[in-house]
Coordinates of C-alpha atoms and ligand atoms in Angstrom, one line a residue:
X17 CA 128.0 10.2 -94.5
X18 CA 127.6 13.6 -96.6
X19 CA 124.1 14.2 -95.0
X20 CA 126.0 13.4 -91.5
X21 CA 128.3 16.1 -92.4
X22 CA 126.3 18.7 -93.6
X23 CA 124.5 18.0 -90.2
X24 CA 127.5 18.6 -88.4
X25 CA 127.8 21.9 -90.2
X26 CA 124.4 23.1 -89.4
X27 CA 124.4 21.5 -85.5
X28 CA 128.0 23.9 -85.5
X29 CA 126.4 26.8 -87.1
X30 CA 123.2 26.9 -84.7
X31 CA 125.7 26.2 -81.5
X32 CA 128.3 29.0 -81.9
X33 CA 125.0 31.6 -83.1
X34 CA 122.5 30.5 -80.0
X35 CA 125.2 29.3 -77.3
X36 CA 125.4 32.2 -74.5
X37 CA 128.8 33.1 -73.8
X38 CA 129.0 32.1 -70.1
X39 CA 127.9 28.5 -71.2
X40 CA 131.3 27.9 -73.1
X41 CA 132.9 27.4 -69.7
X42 CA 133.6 24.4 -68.0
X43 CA 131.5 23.5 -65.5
X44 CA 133.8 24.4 -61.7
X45 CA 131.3 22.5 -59.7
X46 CA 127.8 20.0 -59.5
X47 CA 126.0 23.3 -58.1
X48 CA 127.0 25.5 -61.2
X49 CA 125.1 22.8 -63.2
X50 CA 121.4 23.3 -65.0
X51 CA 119.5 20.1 -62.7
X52 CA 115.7 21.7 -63.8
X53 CA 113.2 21.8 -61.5
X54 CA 110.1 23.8 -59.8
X55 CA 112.3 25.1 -56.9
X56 CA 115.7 26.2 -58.5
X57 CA 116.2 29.7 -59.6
X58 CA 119.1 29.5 -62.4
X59 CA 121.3 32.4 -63.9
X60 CA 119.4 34.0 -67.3
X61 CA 122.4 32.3 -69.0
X62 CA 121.3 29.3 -68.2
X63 CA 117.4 29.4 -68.5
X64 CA 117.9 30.7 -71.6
X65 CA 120.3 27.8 -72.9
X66 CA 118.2 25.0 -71.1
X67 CA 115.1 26.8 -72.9
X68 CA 116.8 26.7 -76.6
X69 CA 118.3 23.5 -76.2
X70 CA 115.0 21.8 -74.9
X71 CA 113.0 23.2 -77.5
X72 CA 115.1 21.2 -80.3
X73 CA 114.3 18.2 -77.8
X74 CA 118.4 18.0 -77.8
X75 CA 118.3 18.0 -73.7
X76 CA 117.6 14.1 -75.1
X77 CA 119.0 14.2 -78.1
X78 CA 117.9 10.4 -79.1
X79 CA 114.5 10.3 -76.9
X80 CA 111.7 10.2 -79.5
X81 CA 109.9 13.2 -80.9
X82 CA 106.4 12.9 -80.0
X83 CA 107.7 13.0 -76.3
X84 CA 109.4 16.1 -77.3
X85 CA 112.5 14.3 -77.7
X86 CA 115.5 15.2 -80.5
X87 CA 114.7 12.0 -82.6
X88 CA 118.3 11.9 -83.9
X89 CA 120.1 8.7 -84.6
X90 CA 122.7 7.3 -82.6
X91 CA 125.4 9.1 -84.9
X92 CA 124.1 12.5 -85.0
X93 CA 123.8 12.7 -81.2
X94 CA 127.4 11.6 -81.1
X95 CA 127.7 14.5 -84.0
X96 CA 125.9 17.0 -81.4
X97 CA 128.3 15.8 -78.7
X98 CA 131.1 16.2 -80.5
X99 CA 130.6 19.7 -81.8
X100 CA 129.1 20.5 -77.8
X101 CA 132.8 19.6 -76.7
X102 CA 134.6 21.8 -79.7
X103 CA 132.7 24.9 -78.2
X104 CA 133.6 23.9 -74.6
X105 CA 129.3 24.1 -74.5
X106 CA 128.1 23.1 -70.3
X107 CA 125.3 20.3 -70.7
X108 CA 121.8 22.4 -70.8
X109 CA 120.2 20.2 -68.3
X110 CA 121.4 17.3 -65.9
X111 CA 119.6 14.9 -63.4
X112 CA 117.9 11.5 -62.5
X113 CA 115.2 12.9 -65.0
X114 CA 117.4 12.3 -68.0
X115 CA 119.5 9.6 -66.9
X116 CA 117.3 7.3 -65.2
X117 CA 113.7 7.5 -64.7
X118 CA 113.2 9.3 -68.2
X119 CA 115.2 6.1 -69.8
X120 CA 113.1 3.6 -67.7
X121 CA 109.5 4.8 -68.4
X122 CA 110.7 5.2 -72.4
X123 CA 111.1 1.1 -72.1
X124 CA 108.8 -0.1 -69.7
X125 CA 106.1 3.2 -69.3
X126 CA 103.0 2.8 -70.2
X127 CA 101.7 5.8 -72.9
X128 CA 99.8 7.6 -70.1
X129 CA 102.9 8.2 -68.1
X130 CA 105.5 8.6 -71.1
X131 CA 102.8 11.5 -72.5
X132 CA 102.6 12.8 -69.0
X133 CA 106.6 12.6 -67.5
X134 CA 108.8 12.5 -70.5
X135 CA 108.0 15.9 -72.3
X136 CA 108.9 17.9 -68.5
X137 CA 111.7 15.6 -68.4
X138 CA 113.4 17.2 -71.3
X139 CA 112.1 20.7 -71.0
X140 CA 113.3 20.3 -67.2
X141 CA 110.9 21.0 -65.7
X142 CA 110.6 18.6 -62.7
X143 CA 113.5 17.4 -60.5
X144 CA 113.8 13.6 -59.7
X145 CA 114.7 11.7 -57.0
X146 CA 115.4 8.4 -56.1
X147 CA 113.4 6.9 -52.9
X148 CA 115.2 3.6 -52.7
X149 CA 117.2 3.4 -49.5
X150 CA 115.8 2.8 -46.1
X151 CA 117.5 2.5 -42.5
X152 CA 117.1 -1.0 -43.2
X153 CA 117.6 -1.8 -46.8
X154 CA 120.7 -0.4 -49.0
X155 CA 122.3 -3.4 -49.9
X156 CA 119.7 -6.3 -49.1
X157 CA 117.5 -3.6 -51.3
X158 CA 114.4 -6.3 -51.4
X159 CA 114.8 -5.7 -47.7
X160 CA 112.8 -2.9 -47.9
X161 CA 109.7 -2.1 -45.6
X162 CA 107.9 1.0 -47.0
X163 CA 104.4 -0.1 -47.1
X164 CA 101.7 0.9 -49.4
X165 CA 98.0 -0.5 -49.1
X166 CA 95.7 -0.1 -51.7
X167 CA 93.0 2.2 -50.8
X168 CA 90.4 2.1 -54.2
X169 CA 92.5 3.8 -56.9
X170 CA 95.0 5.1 -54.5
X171 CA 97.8 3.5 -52.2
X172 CA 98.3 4.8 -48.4
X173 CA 102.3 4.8 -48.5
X174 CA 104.0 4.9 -45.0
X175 CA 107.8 4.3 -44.1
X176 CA 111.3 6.0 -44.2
X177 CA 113.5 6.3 -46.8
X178 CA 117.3 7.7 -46.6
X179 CA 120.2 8.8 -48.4
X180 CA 118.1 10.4 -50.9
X181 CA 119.8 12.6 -53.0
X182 CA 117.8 16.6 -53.7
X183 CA 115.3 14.9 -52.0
X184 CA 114.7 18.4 -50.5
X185 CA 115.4 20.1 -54.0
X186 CA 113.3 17.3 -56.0
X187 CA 109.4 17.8 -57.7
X188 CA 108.9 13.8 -57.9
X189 CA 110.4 10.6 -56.5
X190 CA 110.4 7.3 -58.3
X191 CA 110.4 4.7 -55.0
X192 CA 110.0 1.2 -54.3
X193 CA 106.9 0.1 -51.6
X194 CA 106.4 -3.4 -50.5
X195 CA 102.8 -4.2 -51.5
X196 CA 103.2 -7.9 -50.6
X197 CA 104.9 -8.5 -47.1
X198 CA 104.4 -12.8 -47.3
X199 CA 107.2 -12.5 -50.3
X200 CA 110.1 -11.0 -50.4
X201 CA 110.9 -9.7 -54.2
X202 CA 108.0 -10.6 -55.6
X203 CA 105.9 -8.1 -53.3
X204 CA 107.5 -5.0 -54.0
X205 CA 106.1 -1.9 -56.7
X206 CA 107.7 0.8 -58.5
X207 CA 105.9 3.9 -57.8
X208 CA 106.0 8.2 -58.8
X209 CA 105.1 10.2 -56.2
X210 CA 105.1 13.9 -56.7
X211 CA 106.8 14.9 -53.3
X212 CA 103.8 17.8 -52.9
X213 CA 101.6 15.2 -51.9
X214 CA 100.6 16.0 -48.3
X215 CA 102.7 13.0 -45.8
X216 CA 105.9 13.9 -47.3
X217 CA 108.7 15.3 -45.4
X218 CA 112.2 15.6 -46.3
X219 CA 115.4 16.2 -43.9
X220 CA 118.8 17.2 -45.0
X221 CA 121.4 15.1 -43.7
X222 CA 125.0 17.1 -43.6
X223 CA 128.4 15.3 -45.1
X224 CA 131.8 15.0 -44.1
X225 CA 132.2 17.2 -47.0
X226 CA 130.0 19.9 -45.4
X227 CA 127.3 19.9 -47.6
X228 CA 124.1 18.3 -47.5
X229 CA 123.3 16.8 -50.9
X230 CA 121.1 14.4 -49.2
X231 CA 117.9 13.7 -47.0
X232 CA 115.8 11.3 -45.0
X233 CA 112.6 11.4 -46.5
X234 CA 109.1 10.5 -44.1
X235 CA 106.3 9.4 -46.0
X236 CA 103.0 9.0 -43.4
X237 CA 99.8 8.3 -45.3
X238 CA 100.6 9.7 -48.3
X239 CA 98.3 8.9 -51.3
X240 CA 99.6 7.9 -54.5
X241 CA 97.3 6.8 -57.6
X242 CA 97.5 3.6 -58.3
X243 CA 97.8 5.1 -62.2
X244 CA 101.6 6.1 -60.7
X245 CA 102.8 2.0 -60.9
X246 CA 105.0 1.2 -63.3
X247 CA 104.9 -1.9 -64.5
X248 CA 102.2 -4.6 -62.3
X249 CA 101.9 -4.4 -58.7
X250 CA 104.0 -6.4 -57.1
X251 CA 106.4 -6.9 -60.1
X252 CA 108.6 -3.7 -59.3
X253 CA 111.7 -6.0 -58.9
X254 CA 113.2 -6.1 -62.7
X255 CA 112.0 -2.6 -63.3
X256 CA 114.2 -1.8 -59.9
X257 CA 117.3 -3.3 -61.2
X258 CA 116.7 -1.9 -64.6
X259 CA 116.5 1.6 -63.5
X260 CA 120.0 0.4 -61.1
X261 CA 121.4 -0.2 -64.6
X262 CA 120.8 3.1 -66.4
X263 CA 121.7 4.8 -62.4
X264 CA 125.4 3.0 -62.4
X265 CA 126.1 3.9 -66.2
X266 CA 124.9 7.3 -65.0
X267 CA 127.7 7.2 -62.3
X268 CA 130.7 5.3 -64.4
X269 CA 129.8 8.3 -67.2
X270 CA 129.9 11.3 -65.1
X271 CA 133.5 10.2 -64.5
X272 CA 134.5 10.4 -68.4
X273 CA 137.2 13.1 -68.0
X274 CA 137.1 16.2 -69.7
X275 CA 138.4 18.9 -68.0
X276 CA 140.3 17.3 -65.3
X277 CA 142.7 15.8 -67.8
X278 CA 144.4 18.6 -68.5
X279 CA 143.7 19.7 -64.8
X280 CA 145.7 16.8 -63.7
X281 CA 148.9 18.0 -65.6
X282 CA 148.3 21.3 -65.1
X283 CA 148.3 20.6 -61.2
X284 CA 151.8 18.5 -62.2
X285 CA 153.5 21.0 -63.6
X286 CA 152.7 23.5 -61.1
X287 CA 153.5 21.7 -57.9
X288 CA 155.8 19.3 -59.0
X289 CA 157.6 21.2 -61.9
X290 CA 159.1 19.5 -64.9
X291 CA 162.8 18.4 -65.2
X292 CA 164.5 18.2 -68.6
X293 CA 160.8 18.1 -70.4
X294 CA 159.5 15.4 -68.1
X295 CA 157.4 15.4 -64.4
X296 CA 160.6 15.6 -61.9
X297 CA 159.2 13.1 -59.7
X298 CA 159.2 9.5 -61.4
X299 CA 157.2 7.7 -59.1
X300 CA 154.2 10.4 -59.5
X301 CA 154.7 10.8 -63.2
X302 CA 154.2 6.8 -63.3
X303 CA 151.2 7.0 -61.4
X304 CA 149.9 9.8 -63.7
X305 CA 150.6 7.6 -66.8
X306 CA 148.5 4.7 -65.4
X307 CA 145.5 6.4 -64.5
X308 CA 145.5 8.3 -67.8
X309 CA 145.7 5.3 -69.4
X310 CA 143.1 3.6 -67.3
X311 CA 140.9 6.5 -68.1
X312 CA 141.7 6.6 -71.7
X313 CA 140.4 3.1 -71.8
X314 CA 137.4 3.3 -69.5
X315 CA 136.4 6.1 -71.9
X316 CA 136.6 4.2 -74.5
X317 CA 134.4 1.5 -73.5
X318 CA 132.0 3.6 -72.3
X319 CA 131.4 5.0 -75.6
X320 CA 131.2 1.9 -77.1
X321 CA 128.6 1.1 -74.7
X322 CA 126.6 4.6 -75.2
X323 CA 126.4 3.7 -78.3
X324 CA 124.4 0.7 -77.9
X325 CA 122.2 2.5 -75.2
X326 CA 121.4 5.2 -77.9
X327 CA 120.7 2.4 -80.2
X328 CA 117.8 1.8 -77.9
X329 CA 118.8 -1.5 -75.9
X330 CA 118.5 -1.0 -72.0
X331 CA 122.0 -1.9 -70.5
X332 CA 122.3 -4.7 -69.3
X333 CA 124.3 -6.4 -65.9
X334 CA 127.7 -5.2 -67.2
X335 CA 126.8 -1.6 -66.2
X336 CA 128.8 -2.7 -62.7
X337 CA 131.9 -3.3 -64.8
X338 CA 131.6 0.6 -65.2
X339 CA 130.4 1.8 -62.1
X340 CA 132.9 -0.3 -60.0
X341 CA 136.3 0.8 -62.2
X342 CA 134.6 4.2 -63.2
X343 CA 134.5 4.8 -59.0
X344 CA 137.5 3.2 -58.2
X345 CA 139.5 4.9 -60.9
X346 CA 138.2 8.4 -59.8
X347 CA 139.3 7.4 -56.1
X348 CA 142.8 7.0 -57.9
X349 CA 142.6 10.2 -59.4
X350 CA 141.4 12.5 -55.9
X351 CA 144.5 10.5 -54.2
X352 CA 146.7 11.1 -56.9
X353 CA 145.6 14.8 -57.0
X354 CA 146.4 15.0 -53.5
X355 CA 149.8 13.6 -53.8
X356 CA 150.3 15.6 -56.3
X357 CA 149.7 18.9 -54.7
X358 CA 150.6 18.1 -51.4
X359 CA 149.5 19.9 -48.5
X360 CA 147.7 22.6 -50.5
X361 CA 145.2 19.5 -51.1
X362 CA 144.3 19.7 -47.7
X363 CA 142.6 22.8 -47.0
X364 CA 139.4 23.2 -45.7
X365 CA 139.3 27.3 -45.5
X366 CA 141.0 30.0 -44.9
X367 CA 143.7 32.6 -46.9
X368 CA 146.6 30.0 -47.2
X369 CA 144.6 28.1 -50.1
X370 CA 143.3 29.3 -53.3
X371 CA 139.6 28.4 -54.0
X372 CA 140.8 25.6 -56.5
X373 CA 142.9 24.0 -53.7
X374 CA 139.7 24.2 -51.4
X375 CA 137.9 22.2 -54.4
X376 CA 140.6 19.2 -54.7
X377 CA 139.5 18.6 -50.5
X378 CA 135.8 18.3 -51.3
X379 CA 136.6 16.6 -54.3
X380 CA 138.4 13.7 -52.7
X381 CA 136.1 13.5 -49.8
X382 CA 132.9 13.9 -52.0
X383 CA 134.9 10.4 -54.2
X384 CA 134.8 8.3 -50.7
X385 CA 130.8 8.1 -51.6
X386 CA 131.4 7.5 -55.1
X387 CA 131.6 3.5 -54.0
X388 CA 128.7 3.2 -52.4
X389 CA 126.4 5.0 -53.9
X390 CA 124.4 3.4 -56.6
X391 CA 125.4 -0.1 -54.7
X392 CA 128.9 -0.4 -53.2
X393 CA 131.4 -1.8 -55.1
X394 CA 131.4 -5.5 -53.0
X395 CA 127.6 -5.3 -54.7
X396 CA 129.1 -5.0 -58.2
X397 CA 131.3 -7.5 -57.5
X398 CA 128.7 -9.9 -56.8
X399 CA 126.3 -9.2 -59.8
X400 CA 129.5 -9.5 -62.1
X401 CA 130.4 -12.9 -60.3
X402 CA 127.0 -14.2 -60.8
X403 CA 125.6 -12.3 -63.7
X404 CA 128.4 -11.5 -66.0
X405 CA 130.8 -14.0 -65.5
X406 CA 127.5 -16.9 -64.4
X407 CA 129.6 -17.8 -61.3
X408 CA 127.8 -20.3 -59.1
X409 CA 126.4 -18.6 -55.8
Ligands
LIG1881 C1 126.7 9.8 -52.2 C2 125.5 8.9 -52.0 C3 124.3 9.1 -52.7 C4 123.2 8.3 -52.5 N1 122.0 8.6 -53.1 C5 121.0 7.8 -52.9 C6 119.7 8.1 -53.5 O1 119.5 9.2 -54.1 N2 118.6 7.3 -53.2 C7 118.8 6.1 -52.5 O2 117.8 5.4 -52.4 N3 120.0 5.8 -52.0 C8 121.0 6.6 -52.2 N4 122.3 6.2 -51.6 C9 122.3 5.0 -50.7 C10 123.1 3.9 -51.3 O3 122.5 3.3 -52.4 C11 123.4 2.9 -50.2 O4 124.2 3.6 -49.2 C12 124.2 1.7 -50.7 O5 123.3 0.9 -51.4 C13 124.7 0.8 -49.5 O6 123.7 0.6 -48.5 P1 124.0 0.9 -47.0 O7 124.5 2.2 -46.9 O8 122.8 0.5 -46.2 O9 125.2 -0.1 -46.6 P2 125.1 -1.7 -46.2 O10 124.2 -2.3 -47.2 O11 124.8 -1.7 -44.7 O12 126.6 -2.1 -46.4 C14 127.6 -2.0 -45.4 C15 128.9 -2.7 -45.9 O13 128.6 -4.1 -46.1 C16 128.9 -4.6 -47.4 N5 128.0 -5.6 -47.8 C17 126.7 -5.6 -47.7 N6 126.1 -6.7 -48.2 C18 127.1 -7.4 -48.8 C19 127.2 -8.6 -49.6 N7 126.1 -9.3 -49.9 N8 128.4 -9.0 -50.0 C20 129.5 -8.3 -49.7 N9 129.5 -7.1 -49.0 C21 128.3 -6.7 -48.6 C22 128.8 -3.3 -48.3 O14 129.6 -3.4 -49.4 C23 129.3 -2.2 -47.3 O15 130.7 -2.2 -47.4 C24 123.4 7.1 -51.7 C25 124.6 6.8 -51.1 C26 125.6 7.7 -51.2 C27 127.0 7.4 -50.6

């Protein structure tokens, strides 16, 4: 407990001396945010502070040294979080690297591809994406026809995959082929494809939001070595759904409140206005309490649940408890942000609307996605009726 303390000391000391100024600011939006990468050209500010933090392996705190990882315990990266929140400190690096792929190949890699992907990973170097979505195949997944024949050491990929986030933004995709077409979840790999390869093409695909987050991605005879499977050929089924696991606490996580707690009052107080000490409107100010108490407590679980992932344990089915009330709850909060502030949540441009009024539109239209992506919530339902709960089918 003393050594944990005198490591929170040091952890504080190094922070407030090596943290740039403009990284003590709450993130305003996703695009602010370090994601790493080949393509991306980031403020010095934040170079610099992915370049410091990376070199202490604390972009992954608990990821093992020799991969360039922190190596801390479970309870010093909770110390490191803690004293990152004191200082208001911006995450030095974000992305599918860290939160899914890098998790994945640290269980089920084999050394050749941990020694090759995890060390970029936490430097952030390359940008991941996720090639799992076809036209065909979002919720029947397994329905999936991207097909890849082996051709000696290499497989010929063709096929279509959609609604792939940065895949236009990305260095590497992690997909799933079908390399067995006579069964249907037994004949499908796990691949990494660095999206150079000549055959791949990427289209942006614009949002009701307006921006364009996401692409169809063509792959026509594109050859990947066989050295990129993870896991056996044809056994890319339970690596799939484990990778689903670490993508849904991913999603449930990113909507731990921070900020937008005290944005929520803040918000109250300045388009509702307070009577006698209290929110003037009861109805709102009861709709306030409950989803800052729902949040308190999905919060808390979470934790409890990071805890056990740091511990090194994969998570297991119960990740789409989080992802579905995680989703849901954030729905809650973009409707209730709306309510709260009215018509000024409704802008789309124009001088009648400050820029943080133009936010709370995007933000609650960006949240309509937040229940399918990752598998919609009637998918979550199903794995917790059958895997959680061991319903009959
Ligand atoms: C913001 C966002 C980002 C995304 N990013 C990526 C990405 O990076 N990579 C990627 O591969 N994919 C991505 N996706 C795709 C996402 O995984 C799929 O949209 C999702 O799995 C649903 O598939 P679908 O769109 O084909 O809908 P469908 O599967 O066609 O579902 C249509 C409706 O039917 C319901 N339904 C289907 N089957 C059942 C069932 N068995 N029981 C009950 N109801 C059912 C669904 O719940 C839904 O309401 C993203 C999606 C969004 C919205």
């Amino acid at each position: 407990m003393a050594d944990l303390e005198t490591f929170r000391d040091e952890v504080h000391r190094w922070l407030d001396a090596n943290a740039p100024a403009s990284m003590r600011t709450p993130l305003r939006s996703a695009d602010e945010a370090c994601w790493g990468g080949r393509k991306a050209k980031y403020p010095e500010d934040t170079r610099r502070w992915l370049a410091i933090m990376a070199e202490r392996g604390w972009t992954a705190p608990t990821w093992p040294r020799e991969y360039g990882g922190g190596g801390l315990t479970k309870d010093q990266a909770k110390v490191l979080a803690q004293e990152m929140a004191k200082l208001r400190l911006r995450p030095p690096l974000m992305g599918f690297g860290l939160e899914m792929i890098g998790p994945l190949l640290l269980q089920v890699g084999n050394e050749a591809q941990k020694r090759d992907h995890i060390p970029k990973i936490v430097r952030g170097e390359i940008r991941w994406c996720q090639g799992y979505s076809e036209p065909g195949a979002g919720s029947d997944l397994a329905g999936l026809q991207t097909r890849a024949v082996r051709d000696g050491d290499h497989f010929v990929v063709n096929g279509q995959k959609v609604w792939t986030s940065y895949g236009d933004k990305a260095d590497w995709m992690f997909l799933l082929v079908r390399t067995n077409t006579e069964k249907k979840h037994a004949g499908i790999t796990f691949l990494l494809m660095d999206m150079e390869t000549p055959g791949v093409s990427v289209r942006p695909i614009k949002l009701i939001s307006g921006a364009s987050p996401f692409c169809e991605t063509f792959l026509s005879d594109v050859r990947v070595p066989v050295a990129n499977v993870v896991g056996e050929v044809d056994a890319g089924w339970n690596i799939a759904k484990m990778l689903l696991r670490f993508e849904r606490n991913m999603i449930a996580d990113a909507f731990k409140e921070r900020d937008d707690r005290s944005r929520l009052l803040r918000l109250a107080r300045r388009y509702v206005g307070p009577e006698q000490g209290r929110l003037a409107d009861p109805v709102l100010r009861d709709r306030l309490t409950q989803v800052e108490l729902d949040q308190l407590a999905l919060d808390l679980t979470l934790s409890r649940s990071r805890d056990r992932l740091k511990a090194g344990q994969p998570p297991g089915p119960e990740a789409s408890i989080f992802k579905l009330y995680g989703t849901e709850l954030n729905q809650r909060r973009r409707e209730l942000t709306g309510s709260i502030a009215g018509p000024q949540a409704l802008g789309w441009e124009g001088a009648g609307f400050t820029d943080e009024e133009l936010g709370l539109t995007r933000d609650w239209l960006r949240s309509r996605g937040n229940t399918i992506e990752g598998g919609t919530s009637e998918v979550q339902l199903n794995i917790i009726a059958k895997q959680v709960l061991g319903l009959p089918d």
